[in-house]
Amino acid sequence: MNGLKFGRYAMMCAIATAMASACCNVTEDGKWTKEELEIIESANPTVKVYTIADQADSLLLRSKSKDLGKAMLQSPEYAKLADAMIATVTSPEQDGVGIAGPQVGILRRIVAVQRLDKEGEPFEVYPNIRITEMRGQMQAGPEGCLSVPGRRGDVLRSRDITISYTSPSSLNDTTEVVQDFTAVIFQHETDHLDGTLYIDKAIE
């Protein structure tokens, strides 16, 4: 990353940090915000994908996400959001293997990932997700992103990770070991929850 690109990136991150609370209005008390509810209610069945081509979208994509409260996980809004994320990432217009909350305008720690390591390769949704451990040598591989259309780049990722998330059914913390390319998808999507895009890590 050259000096000019780094300066622009740093400026964007600083603006995003300063404006995150104002533009996104994420609450601390485990309740959906008005803006979040509007996005969820707009699902028919898909929702808009935020991209770096739009300045306001870029600010949101560079913001950090917050956890979902247990009451939120048991709400009909959560179920509709989960369905909308899967419908969006699997739509012919997107045809992706994963999507994160910020990519649909929701600054919550939630991702939908295609489990290529499971029979039938289903899409599954993981709230309050974090990567707690990465093992083995990092390997480079090509990545693209629904929020960065028309571009691809190689990124170093672990192929053996442990994830932690809240089970929506039991509301218990759950851990799982994920390997191979599915582990790469999880790393890409959880980066979104910290305001990081794959282009920030791409090998020049």
Tab-separated table of C-alpha atoms in Angstrom, residues 6-114:
chain	number	residue	atom	x	y	z
A	6	PHE	CA	-2.681	4.597	3.108
A	7	GLY	CA	-3.565	8.241	3.740
A	8	ARG	CA	-6.939	7.854	2.071
A	9	TYR	CA	-7.607	4.630	3.972
A	10	ALA	CA	-6.657	6.201	7.320
A	11	MET	CA	-8.847	9.216	6.638
A	12	MET	CA	-11.803	6.998	5.711
A	13	CYS	CA	-11.394	4.924	8.874
A	14	ALA	CA	-11.197	8.041	11.046
A	15	ILE	CA	-14.352	9.478	9.501
A	16	ALA	CA	-16.154	6.161	9.858
A	17	THR	CA	-15.219	5.865	13.524
A	18	ALA	CA	-16.372	9.386	14.275
A	19	MET	CA	-19.662	9.024	12.420
A	20	ALA	CA	-20.581	5.408	13.229
A	21	SER	CA	-22.884	6.201	16.139
A	22	ALA	CA	-24.552	9.133	14.418
A	23	CYS	CA	-25.177	7.559	11.006
A	24	CYS	CA	-26.073	4.067	12.171
A	25	ASN	CA	-27.534	4.714	15.624
A	26	VAL	CA	-26.602	1.283	17.017
A	27	THR	CA	-28.026	0.861	20.495
A	28	GLU	CA	-26.155	-0.570	23.488
A	29	ASP	CA	-29.214	-2.149	25.130
A	30	GLY	CA	-29.840	-5.071	22.800
A	31	LYS	CA	-32.737	-3.534	20.912
A	32	TRP	CA	-33.189	-3.070	17.189
A	33	THR	CA	-32.784	0.503	16.023
A	34	LYS	CA	-35.355	2.261	13.871
A	35	GLU	CA	-32.933	2.147	10.929
A	36	GLU	CA	-32.343	-1.577	11.360
A	37	LEU	CA	-36.053	-2.304	11.539
A	38	GLU	CA	-36.642	-0.333	8.354
A	39	ILE	CA	-34.023	-2.394	6.515
A	40	ILE	CA	-35.402	-5.683	7.822
A	41	GLU	CA	-38.976	-4.755	6.977
A	42	SER	CA	-37.898	-3.774	3.444
A	43	ALA	CA	-36.750	-7.337	2.651
A	44	ASN	CA	-38.736	-8.686	-0.289
A	45	PRO	CA	-37.137	-11.200	0.063
A	46	THR	CA	-33.699	-9.644	-0.607
A	47	VAL	CA	-32.197	-6.390	0.649
A	48	LYS	CA	-29.758	-3.849	-0.739
A	49	VAL	CA	-26.060	-4.748	-0.698
A	50	TYR	CA	-23.861	-1.854	0.446
A	51	THR	CA	-20.785	-1.187	-1.710
A	52	ILE	CA	-17.703	1.025	-1.632
A	53	ALA	CA	-18.984	2.742	-4.779
A	54	ASP	CA	-21.253	4.859	-2.552
A	55	GLN	CA	-19.662	7.187	0.032
A	56	ALA	CA	-22.348	6.680	2.672
A	57	ASP	CA	-22.174	2.924	2.175
A	58	SER	CA	-18.388	3.054	2.561
A	59	LEU	CA	-18.675	4.832	5.905
A	60	LEU	CA	-20.950	2.136	7.231
A	61	LEU	CA	-18.786	-0.669	5.850
A	62	ARG	CA	-15.831	0.794	7.773
A	63	SER	CA	-17.716	0.805	11.098
A	64	LYS	CA	-17.519	-1.834	13.830
A	65	SER	CA	-20.480	-4.068	14.566
A	66	LYS	CA	-22.067	-4.860	17.930
A	67	ASP	CA	-23.489	-8.081	19.364
A	68	LEU	CA	-27.135	-9.038	19.191
A	69	GLY	CA	-28.928	-9.361	22.518
A	70	LYS	CA	-30.684	-12.604	23.435
A	71	ALA	CA	-34.111	-11.011	23.079
A	72	MET	CA	-33.145	-9.897	19.586
A	73	LEU	CA	-32.165	-13.475	18.658
A	74	GLN	CA	-35.620	-14.689	19.674
A	75	SER	CA	-37.459	-11.982	17.761
A	76	PRO	CA	-39.287	-12.343	14.445
A	77	GLU	CA	-37.051	-9.550	13.131
A	78	TYR	CA	-33.975	-11.744	13.605
A	79	ALA	CA	-35.604	-14.601	11.709
A	80	LYS	CA	-36.531	-12.264	8.867
A	81	LEU	CA	-33.023	-10.768	8.771
A	82	ALA	CA	-31.444	-14.232	8.622
A	83	ASP	CA	-33.754	-15.224	5.764
A	84	ALA	CA	-33.085	-11.944	3.958
A	85	MET	CA	-29.305	-12.340	4.207
A	86	ILE	CA	-29.461	-15.836	2.737
A	87	ALA	CA	-31.899	-14.759	0.021
A	88	THR	CA	-29.622	-11.848	-0.877
A	89	VAL	CA	-26.318	-13.731	-1.035
A	90	THR	CA	-27.881	-16.571	-3.053
A	91	SER	CA	-29.750	-14.305	-5.464
A	92	PRO	CA	-28.667	-14.466	-9.135
A	93	GLU	CA	-27.498	-10.843	-8.866
A	94	GLN	CA	-25.038	-11.666	-6.057
A	95	ASP	CA	-24.306	-15.428	-6.195
A	96	GLY	CA	-21.883	-15.286	-3.269
A	97	VAL	CA	-20.659	-17.721	-0.629
A	98	GLY	CA	-21.037	-15.409	2.349
A	99	ILE	CA	-22.414	-12.090	3.534
A	100	ALA	CA	-22.086	-10.046	6.731
A	101	GLY	CA	-24.465	-7.720	8.580
A	102	PRO	CA	-22.723	-4.473	7.523
A	103	GLN	CA	-23.071	-5.465	3.866
A	104	VAL	CA	-26.840	-5.143	4.219
A	105	GLY	CA	-26.682	-2.044	6.427
A	106	ILE	CA	-26.941	-3.857	9.778
A	107	LEU	CA	-24.036	-3.147	12.152
A	108	ARG	CA	-24.454	-6.362	14.111
A	109	ARG	CA	-22.109	-9.330	14.469
A	110	ILE	CA	-23.985	-11.654	12.149
A	111	VAL	CA	-22.832	-13.516	9.046
A	112	ALA	CA	-24.351	-15.990	6.606
A	113	VAL	CA	-21.849	-18.517	5.268
A	114	GLN	CA	-22.141	-21.351	2.783
